[in-house]
mmCIF file with all atom_site columns, C-alpha atoms in Angstrom:
data_model
loop_
_atom_site.group_PDB
_atom_site.id
_atom_site.type_symbol
_atom_site.label_atom_id
_atom_site.label_alt_id
_atom_site.label_comp_id
_atom_site.label_asym_id
_atom_site.label_entity_id
_atom_site.label_seq_id
_atom_site.pdbx_PDB_ins_code
_atom_site.Cartn_x
_atom_site.Cartn_y
_atom_site.Cartn_z
_atom_site.occupancy
_atom_site.B_iso_or_equiv
_atom_site.pdbx_formal_charge
_atom_site.auth_seq_id
_atom_site.auth_comp_id
_atom_site.auth_asym_id
_atom_site.auth_atom_id
_atom_site.pdbx_PDB_model_num
ATOM 1   C CA . MET U 1 1   ? 10.227  -15.767 -6.267  1.00 0.00 ? 1   MET U CA 1
ATOM 2   C CA . GLU U 1 2   ? 12.481  -16.128 -3.244  1.00 0.00 ? 2   GLU U CA 1
ATOM 3   C CA . VAL U 1 3   ? 11.614  -13.855 -0.331  1.00 0.00 ? 3   VAL U CA 1
ATOM 4   C CA . LEU U 1 4   ? 14.986  -12.090 -0.108  1.00 0.00 ? 4   LEU U CA 1
ATOM 5   C CA . GLU U 1 5   ? 15.067  -11.644 -3.886  1.00 0.00 ? 5   GLU U CA 1
ATOM 6   C CA . ALA U 1 6   ? 11.637  -9.989  -3.690  1.00 0.00 ? 6   ALA U CA 1
ATOM 7   C CA . ILE U 1 7   ? 12.676  -7.746  -0.792  1.00 0.00 ? 7   ILE U CA 1
ATOM 8   C CA . TYR U 1 8   ? 15.894  -6.600  -2.450  1.00 0.00 ? 8   TYR U CA 1
ATOM 9   C CA . GLY U 1 9   ? 14.406  -6.331  -5.946  1.00 0.00 ? 9   GLY U CA 1
ATOM 10  C CA . ARG U 1 10  ? 11.153  -4.501  -5.220  1.00 0.00 ? 10  ARG U CA 1
ATOM 11  C CA . ARG U 1 11  ? 11.027  -0.831  -6.146  1.00 0.00 ? 11  ARG U CA 1
ATOM 12  C CA . SER U 1 12  ? 8.294   1.774   -5.914  1.00 0.00 ? 12  SER U CA 1
ATOM 13  C CA . VAL U 1 13  ? 6.683   2.040   -9.351  1.00 0.00 ? 13  VAL U CA 1
ATOM 14  C CA . ARG U 1 14  ? 5.005   5.334   -10.227 1.00 0.00 ? 14  ARG U CA 1
ATOM 15  C CA . GLN U 1 15  ? 4.357   4.940   -13.966 1.00 0.00 ? 15  GLN U CA 1
ATOM 16  C CA . TYR U 1 16  ? 2.123   2.318   -15.520 1.00 0.00 ? 16  TYR U CA 1
ATOM 17  C CA . THR U 1 17  ? 1.268   1.071   -18.998 1.00 0.00 ? 17  THR U CA 1
ATOM 18  C CA . GLY U 1 18  ? -2.479  1.465   -18.471 1.00 0.00 ? 18  GLY U CA 1
ATOM 19  C CA . GLU U 1 19  ? -2.943  -2.250  -19.181 1.00 0.00 ? 19  GLU U CA 1
ATOM 20  C CA . PRO U 1 20  ? -5.665  -3.663  -16.917 1.00 0.00 ? 20  PRO U CA 1
ATOM 21  C CA . VAL U 1 21  ? -4.876  -5.652  -13.787 1.00 0.00 ? 21  VAL U CA 1
ATOM 22  C CA . THR U 1 22  ? -7.045  -8.705  -13.233 1.00 0.00 ? 22  THR U CA 1
ATOM 23  C CA . ARG U 1 23  ? -9.372  -8.878  -10.264 1.00 0.00 ? 23  ARG U CA 1
ATOM 24  C CA . GLU U 1 24  ? -7.643  -12.131 -9.302  1.00 0.00 ? 24  GLU U CA 1
ATOM 25  C CA . ALA U 1 25  ? -4.286  -10.337 -9.068  1.00 0.00 ? 25  ALA U CA 1
ATOM 26  C CA . VAL U 1 26  ? -5.815  -7.548  -6.976  1.00 0.00 ? 26  VAL U CA 1
ATOM 27  C CA . LEU U 1 27  ? -7.411  -10.066 -4.630  1.00 0.00 ? 27  LEU U CA 1
ATOM 28  C CA . GLU U 1 28  ? -4.064  -11.899 -4.322  1.00 0.00 ? 28  GLU U CA 1
ATOM 29  C CA . ILE U 1 29  ? -2.416  -8.607  -3.312  1.00 0.00 ? 29  ILE U CA 1
ATOM 30  C CA . VAL U 1 30  ? -5.123  -7.943  -0.725  1.00 0.00 ? 30  VAL U CA 1
ATOM 31  C CA . ARG U 1 31  ? -4.907  -11.542 0.521   1.00 0.00 ? 31  ARG U CA 1
ATOM 32  C CA . ALA U 1 32  ? -1.137  -11.168 1.001   1.00 0.00 ? 32  ALA U CA 1
ATOM 33  C CA . GLY U 1 33  ? -1.786  -7.989  2.992   1.00 0.00 ? 33  GLY U CA 1
ATOM 34  C CA . SER U 1 34  ? -4.287  -9.808  5.163   1.00 0.00 ? 34  SER U CA 1
ATOM 35  C CA . TRP U 1 35  ? -1.614  -12.359 6.145   1.00 0.00 ? 35  TRP U CA 1
ATOM 36  C CA . ALA U 1 36  ? 0.533   -9.743  7.897   1.00 0.00 ? 36  ALA U CA 1
ATOM 37  C CA . PRO U 1 37  ? 1.080   -10.262 11.610  1.00 0.00 ? 37  PRO U CA 1
ATOM 38  C CA . SER U 1 38  ? -1.122  -8.384  14.055  1.00 0.00 ? 38  SER U CA 1
ATOM 39  C CA . GLY U 1 39  ? -1.279  -8.272  17.837  1.00 0.00 ? 39  GLY U CA 1
ATOM 40  C CA . LEU U 1 40  ? -3.872  -10.695 19.218  1.00 0.00 ? 40  LEU U CA 1
ATOM 41  C CA . ASN U 1 41  ? -4.456  -11.615 15.539  1.00 0.00 ? 41  ASN U CA 1
ATOM 42  C CA . ASN U 1 42  ? -7.026  -8.792  15.434  1.00 0.00 ? 42  ASN U CA 1
ATOM 43  C CA . GLN U 1 43  ? -6.321  -8.071  11.736  1.00 0.00 ? 43  GLN U CA 1
ATOM 44  C CA . PRO U 1 44  ? -7.324  -4.375  11.886  1.00 0.00 ? 44  PRO U CA 1
ATOM 45  C CA . TRP U 1 45  ? -6.795  -3.660  8.173   1.00 0.00 ? 45  TRP U CA 1
ATOM 46  C CA . ARG U 1 46  ? -9.634  -2.970  5.776   1.00 0.00 ? 46  ARG U CA 1
ATOM 47  C CA . PHE U 1 47  ? -9.383  -2.433  2.014   1.00 0.00 ? 47  PHE U CA 1
ATOM 48  C CA . ALA U 1 48  ? -11.289 -0.393  -0.545  1.00 0.00 ? 48  ALA U CA 1
ATOM 49  C CA . ILE U 1 49  ? -10.470 -1.416  -4.124  1.00 0.00 ? 49  ILE U CA 1
ATOM 50  C CA . VAL U 1 50  ? -10.905 1.445   -6.583  1.00 0.00 ? 50  VAL U CA 1
ATOM 51  C CA . SER U 1 51  ? -10.887 0.555   -10.280 1.00 0.00 ? 51  SER U CA 1
ATOM 52  C CA . ASP U 1 52  ? -13.875 2.556   -11.550 1.00 0.00 ? 52  ASP U CA 1
ATOM 53  C CA . ASP U 1 53  ? -12.476 5.336   -13.782 1.00 0.00 ? 53  ASP U CA 1
ATOM 54  C CA . GLU U 1 54  ? -14.620 8.101   -12.292 1.00 0.00 ? 54  GLU U CA 1
ATOM 55  C CA . LYS U 1 55  ? -13.814 7.104   -8.689  1.00 0.00 ? 55  LYS U CA 1
ATOM 56  C CA . ARG U 1 56  ? -10.092 6.748   -9.526  1.00 0.00 ? 56  ARG U CA 1
ATOM 57  C CA . ARG U 1 57  ? -10.021 10.276  -10.974 1.00 0.00 ? 57  ARG U CA 1
ATOM 58  C CA . ALA U 1 58  ? -11.834 11.642  -7.931  1.00 0.00 ? 58  ALA U CA 1
ATOM 59  C CA . LEU U 1 59  ? -9.434  9.824   -5.606  1.00 0.00 ? 59  LEU U CA 1
ATOM 60  C CA . ALA U 1 60  ? -6.472  11.118  -7.615  1.00 0.00 ? 60  ALA U CA 1
ATOM 61  C CA . GLY U 1 61  ? -7.754  14.662  -7.119  1.00 0.00 ? 61  GLY U CA 1
ATOM 62  C CA . LEU U 1 62  ? -7.150  14.310  -3.376  1.00 0.00 ? 62  LEU U CA 1
ATOM 63  C CA . THR U 1 63  ? -3.356  14.106  -3.603  1.00 0.00 ? 63  THR U CA 1
ATOM 64  C CA . LYS U 1 64  ? -0.542  16.125  -5.133  1.00 0.00 ? 64  LYS U CA 1
ATOM 65  C CA . TYR U 1 65  ? 0.557   12.794  -6.668  1.00 0.00 ? 65  TYR U CA 1
ATOM 66  C CA . ARG U 1 66  ? -2.546  12.788  -8.831  1.00 0.00 ? 66  ARG U CA 1
ATOM 67  C CA . HIS U 1 67  ? -0.624  11.604  -11.900 1.00 0.00 ? 67  HIS U CA 1
ATOM 68  C CA . ILE U 1 68  ? 0.337   8.350   -10.155 1.00 0.00 ? 68  ILE U CA 1
ATOM 69  C CA . LEU U 1 69  ? -3.238  7.410   -9.254  1.00 0.00 ? 69  LEU U CA 1
ATOM 70  C CA . GLU U 1 70  ? -4.556  8.517   -12.642 1.00 0.00 ? 70  GLU U CA 1
ATOM 71  C CA . GLY U 1 71  ? -2.006  6.290   -14.381 1.00 0.00 ? 71  GLY U CA 1
ATOM 72  C CA . ALA U 1 72  ? -2.640  3.221   -12.247 1.00 0.00 ? 72  ALA U CA 1
ATOM 73  C CA . PRO U 1 73  ? -5.584  1.056   -13.312 1.00 0.00 ? 73  PRO U CA 1
ATOM 74  C CA . VAL U 1 74  ? -6.245  0.078   -9.688  1.00 0.00 ? 74  VAL U CA 1
ATOM 75  C CA . SER U 1 75  ? -5.813  1.800   -6.351  1.00 0.00 ? 75  SER U CA 1
ATOM 76  C CA . ILE U 1 76  ? -6.281  0.104   -3.018  1.00 0.00 ? 76  ILE U CA 1
ATOM 77  C CA . ALA U 1 77  ? -7.097  2.341   -0.069  1.00 0.00 ? 77  ALA U CA 1
ATOM 78  C CA . VAL U 1 78  ? -5.889  0.691   3.127   1.00 0.00 ? 78  VAL U CA 1
ATOM 79  C CA . PHE U 1 79  ? -7.565  1.553   6.404   1.00 0.00 ? 79  PHE U CA 1
ATOM 80  C CA . CYS U 1 80  ? -7.138  0.656   10.049  1.00 0.00 ? 80  CYS U CA 1
ATOM 81  C CA . ASP U 1 81  ? -10.473 -0.235  11.621  1.00 0.00 ? 81  ASP U CA 1
ATOM 82  C CA . ARG U 1 82  ? -10.531 1.667   14.907  1.00 0.00 ? 82  ARG U CA 1
ATOM 83  C CA . ALA U 1 83  ? -13.301 -0.645  16.166  1.00 0.00 ? 83  ALA U CA 1
ATOM 84  C CA . ALA U 1 84  ? -10.940 -3.624  15.804  1.00 0.00 ? 84  ALA U CA 1
ATOM 85  C CA . MET U 1 85  ? -7.911  -1.929  17.380  1.00 0.00 ? 85  MET U CA 1
ATOM 86  C CA . TYR U 1 86  ? -6.590  -2.571  20.861  1.00 0.00 ? 86  TYR U CA 1
ATOM 87  C CA . ASN U 1 87  ? -3.326  -0.593  20.787  1.00 0.00 ? 87  ASN U CA 1
ATOM 88  C CA . ASP U 1 88  ? -2.645  2.348   18.438  1.00 0.00 ? 88  ASP U CA 1
ATOM 89  C CA . THR U 1 89  ? 1.063   1.693   18.007  1.00 0.00 ? 89  THR U CA 1
ATOM 90  C CA . LYS U 1 90  ? 0.816   -2.065  17.545  1.00 0.00 ? 90  LYS U CA 1
ATOM 91  C CA . ASP U 1 91  ? -2.150  -1.835  15.188  1.00 0.00 ? 91  ASP U CA 1
ATOM 92  C CA . HIS U 1 92  ? -0.561  0.892   13.061  1.00 0.00 ? 92  HIS U CA 1
ATOM 93  C CA . GLN U 1 93  ? 2.620   -1.183  12.867  1.00 0.00 ? 93  GLN U CA 1
ATOM 94  C CA . SER U 1 94  ? 0.514   -4.142  11.748  1.00 0.00 ? 94  SER U CA 1
ATOM 95  C CA . VAL U 1 95  ? -0.967  -2.094  8.915   1.00 0.00 ? 95  VAL U CA 1
ATOM 96  C CA . GLY U 1 96  ? 2.583   -1.151  7.886   1.00 0.00 ? 96  GLY U CA 1
ATOM 97  C CA . ALA U 1 97  ? 3.413   -4.863  7.666   1.00 0.00 ? 97  ALA U CA 1
ATOM 98  C CA . CYS U 1 98  ? 0.201   -5.377  5.679   1.00 0.00 ? 98  CYS U CA 1
ATOM 99  C CA . LEU U 1 99  ? 1.254   -2.662  3.221   1.00 0.00 ? 99  LEU U CA 1
ATOM 100 C CA . GLN U 1 100 ? 4.711   -4.206  2.799   1.00 0.00 ? 100 GLN U CA 1
ATOM 101 C CA . ASN U 1 101 ? 3.137   -7.610  2.115   1.00 0.00 ? 101 ASN U CA 1
ATOM 102 C CA . MET U 1 102 ? 0.945   -5.990  -0.535  1.00 0.00 ? 102 MET U CA 1
ATOM 103 C CA . LEU U 1 103 ? 3.928   -4.333  -2.244  1.00 0.00 ? 103 LEU U CA 1
ATOM 104 C CA . LEU U 1 104 ? 5.898   -7.580  -2.228  1.00 0.00 ? 104 LEU U CA 1
ATOM 105 C CA . ALA U 1 105 ? 2.907   -9.519  -3.601  1.00 0.00 ? 105 ALA U CA 1
ATOM 106 C CA . ALA U 1 106 ? 2.479   -7.034  -6.445  1.00 0.00 ? 106 ALA U CA 1
ATOM 107 C CA . HIS U 1 107 ? 6.177   -7.378  -7.262  1.00 0.00 ? 107 HIS U CA 1
ATOM 108 C CA . ALA U 1 108 ? 5.981   -11.195 -7.152  1.00 0.00 ? 108 ALA U CA 1
ATOM 109 C CA . LEU U 1 109 ? 3.040   -11.055 -9.592  1.00 0.00 ? 109 LEU U CA 1
ATOM 110 C CA . GLY U 1 110 ? 5.071   -8.973  -12.052 1.00 0.00 ? 110 GLY U CA 1
ATOM 111 C CA . LEU U 1 111 ? 3.152   -5.810  -11.233 1.00 0.00 ? 111 LEU U CA 1
ATOM 112 C CA . GLY U 1 112 ? 4.358   -2.453  -9.999  1.00 0.00 ? 112 GLY U CA 1
ATOM 113 C CA . ALA U 1 113 ? 3.033   -0.635  -6.965  1.00 0.00 ? 113 ALA U CA 1
ATOM 114 C CA . VAL U 1 114 ? 3.715   2.321   -4.738  1.00 0.00 ? 114 VAL U CA 1
ATOM 115 C CA . TRP U 1 115 ? 2.461   3.175   -1.262  1.00 0.00 ? 115 TRP U CA 1
ATOM 116 C CA . LEU U 1 116 ? 1.205   6.779   -1.142  1.00 0.00 ? 116 LEU U CA 1
ATOM 117 C CA . GLY U 1 117 ? 1.071   8.439   2.242   1.00 0.00 ? 117 GLY U CA 1
ATOM 118 C CA . GLU U 1 118 ? 0.717   12.090  1.236   1.00 0.00 ? 118 GLU U CA 1
ATOM 119 C CA . ILE U 1 119 ? -2.999  11.485  0.602   1.00 0.00 ? 119 ILE U CA 1
ATOM 120 C CA . LEU U 1 120 ? -3.452  11.172  4.381   1.00 0.00 ? 120 LEU U CA 1
ATOM 121 C CA . LYS U 1 121 ? -3.935  14.946  4.471   1.00 0.00 ? 121 LYS U CA 1
ATOM 122 C CA . SER U 1 122 ? -7.237  14.233  2.694   1.00 0.00 ? 122 SER U CA 1
ATOM 123 C CA . ALA U 1 123 ? -8.220  11.208  4.775   1.00 0.00 ? 123 ALA U CA 1
ATOM 124 C CA . ASP U 1 124 ? -11.703 12.518  5.595   1.00 0.00 ? 124 ASP U CA 1
ATOM 125 C CA . LYS U 1 125 ? -12.387 13.308  1.939   1.00 0.00 ? 125 LYS U CA 1
ATOM 126 C CA . VAL U 1 126 ? -11.207 9.836   0.889   1.00 0.00 ? 126 VAL U CA 1
ATOM 127 C CA . ARG U 1 127 ? -13.626 8.251   3.379   1.00 0.00 ? 127 ARG U CA 1
ATOM 128 C CA . GLU U 1 128 ? -16.448 10.486  2.127   1.00 0.00 ? 128 GLU U CA 1
ATOM 129 C CA . LEU U 1 129 ? -15.687 9.693   -1.518  1.00 0.00 ? 129 LEU U CA 1
ATOM 130 C CA . LEU U 1 130 ? -15.812 5.972   -0.775  1.00 0.00 ? 130 LEU U CA 1
ATOM 131 C CA . ALA U 1 131 ? -18.817 6.330   1.578   1.00 0.00 ? 131 ALA U CA 1
ATOM 132 C CA . LEU U 1 132 ? -17.004 4.640   4.457   1.00 0.00 ? 132 LEU U CA 1
ATOM 133 C CA . PRO U 1 133 ? -17.556 5.111   8.200   1.00 0.00 ? 133 PRO U CA 1
ATOM 134 C CA . GLU U 1 134 ? -15.414 7.356   10.405  1.00 0.00 ? 134 GLU U CA 1
ATOM 135 C CA . SER U 1 135 ? -14.220 4.276   12.291  1.00 0.00 ? 135 SER U CA 1
ATOM 136 C CA . LEU U 1 136 ? -11.944 3.516   9.329   1.00 0.00 ? 136 LEU U CA 1
ATOM 137 C CA . GLU U 1 137 ? -8.669  5.453   9.554   1.00 0.00 ? 137 GLU U CA 1
ATOM 138 C CA . LEU U 1 138 ? -6.872  5.864   6.219   1.00 0.00 ? 138 LEU U CA 1
ATOM 139 C CA . MET U 1 139 ? -3.299  4.545   6.381   1.00 0.00 ? 139 MET U CA 1
ATOM 140 C CA . ALA U 1 140 ? -2.243  4.734   2.709   1.00 0.00 ? 140 ALA U CA 1
ATOM 141 C CA . VAL U 1 141 ? -3.342  4.233   -0.856  1.00 0.00 ? 141 VAL U CA 1
ATOM 142 C CA . VAL U 1 142 ? -1.487  1.666   -2.948  1.00 0.00 ? 142 VAL U CA 1
ATOM 143 C CA . ALA U 1 143 ? -1.392  2.319   -6.697  1.00 0.00 ? 143 ALA U CA 1
ATOM 144 C CA . VAL U 1 144 ? -1.079  -0.895  -8.747  1.00 0.00 ? 144 VAL U CA 1
ATOM 145 C CA . GLY U 1 145 ? -0.431  -1.503  -12.431 1.00 0.00 ? 145 GLY U CA 1
ATOM 146 C CA . ARG U 1 146 ? 1.875   -2.934  -15.057 1.00 0.00 ? 146 ARG U CA 1
ATOM 147 C CA . PRO U 1 147 ? 5.202   -1.096  -14.770 1.00 0.00 ? 147 PRO U CA 1
ATOM 148 C CA . ALA U 1 148 ? 6.016   1.362   -17.558 1.00 0.00 ? 148 ALA U CA 1
ATOM 149 C CA . GLU U 1 149 ? 9.290   2.476   -16.067 1.00 0.00 ? 149 GLU U CA 1
ATOM 150 C CA . PHE U 1 150 ? 12.543  0.601   -16.238 1.00 0.00 ? 150 PHE U CA 1
ATOM 151 C CA . ALA U 1 151 ? 13.801  -1.105  -13.110 1.00 0.00 ? 151 ALA U CA 1
ATOM 152 C CA . ARG U 1 152 ? 15.833  1.319   -11.078 1.00 0.00 ? 152 ARG U CA 1
ATOM 153 C CA . THR U 1 153 ? 18.657  0.394   -8.806  1.00 0.00 ? 153 THR U CA 1
ATOM 154 C CA . GLY U 1 154 ? 18.279  1.071   -5.154  1.00 0.00 ? 154 GLY U CA 1
ATOM 155 C CA . ASP U 1 155 ? 20.718  2.023   -2.494  1.00 0.00 ? 155 ASP U CA 1
ATOM 156 C CA . ARG U 1 156 ? 20.685  1.810   1.237   1.00 0.00 ? 156 ARG U CA 1
ATOM 157 C CA . LYS U 1 157 ? 22.883  3.080   4.010   1.00 0.00 ? 157 LYS U CA 1
ATOM 158 C CA . ASP U 1 158 ? 25.635  0.744   5.137   1.00 0.00 ? 158 ASP U CA 1
ATOM 159 C CA . LEU U 1 159 ? 24.631  -1.442  8.061   1.00 0.00 ? 159 LEU U CA 1
ATOM 160 C CA . ASP U 1 160 ? 27.334  0.134   10.210  1.00 0.00 ? 160 ASP U CA 1
ATOM 161 C CA . GLU U 1 161 ? 25.412  3.421   9.939   1.00 0.00 ? 161 GLU U CA 1
ATOM 162 C CA . LEU U 1 162 ? 22.196  1.756   11.070  1.00 0.00 ? 162 LEU U CA 1
ATOM 163 C CA . ILE U 1 163 ? 23.278  -0.598  13.838  1.00 0.00 ? 163 ILE U CA 1
ATOM 164 C CA . VAL U 1 164 ? 23.495  1.380   17.058  1.00 0.00 ? 164 VAL U CA 1
ATOM 165 C CA . GLY U 1 165 ? 24.889  -1.448  19.159  1.00 0.00 ? 165 GLY U CA 1
ATOM 166 C CA . GLU U 1 166 ? 25.696  -5.115  19.401  1.00 0.00 ? 166 GLU U CA 1
ATOM 167 C CA . TYR U 1 167 ? 25.741  -6.647  22.859  1.00 0.00 ? 167 TYR U CA 1
#
């Protein structure tokens, strides 16, 4: 898949068939995330892969978007490792790039995914559920599965609304 085709064609997918996603596909998504750029190449991202039914239901209970996580056969919690960070802004931006890589990889593999941020209100509970240290700061949870919804069209603002100057 061409890069621009993937960027322009990817959509957030919130409904899944329930069909399993292979571990190889999940690892490919995580690997793509790990290839995002980071300042000093510190790679501050960490991943918790949640496919166990009981853990997925418990994780789903920590967000108002419960139905999305319950419907996805796999969720990937993405953290920023505070022990690996050197600059809050740069490292958080790096995790954003990591998340975008993961979404594009899922799309390229014929899977659907969505990046959930609302669950951040329950970040401490997510860490507790997954028995992870406080040094890991939750950035998002990515739900992954085979898309059940039809491809939707997207729209964006015209570039002339977004470009604030050309010099």
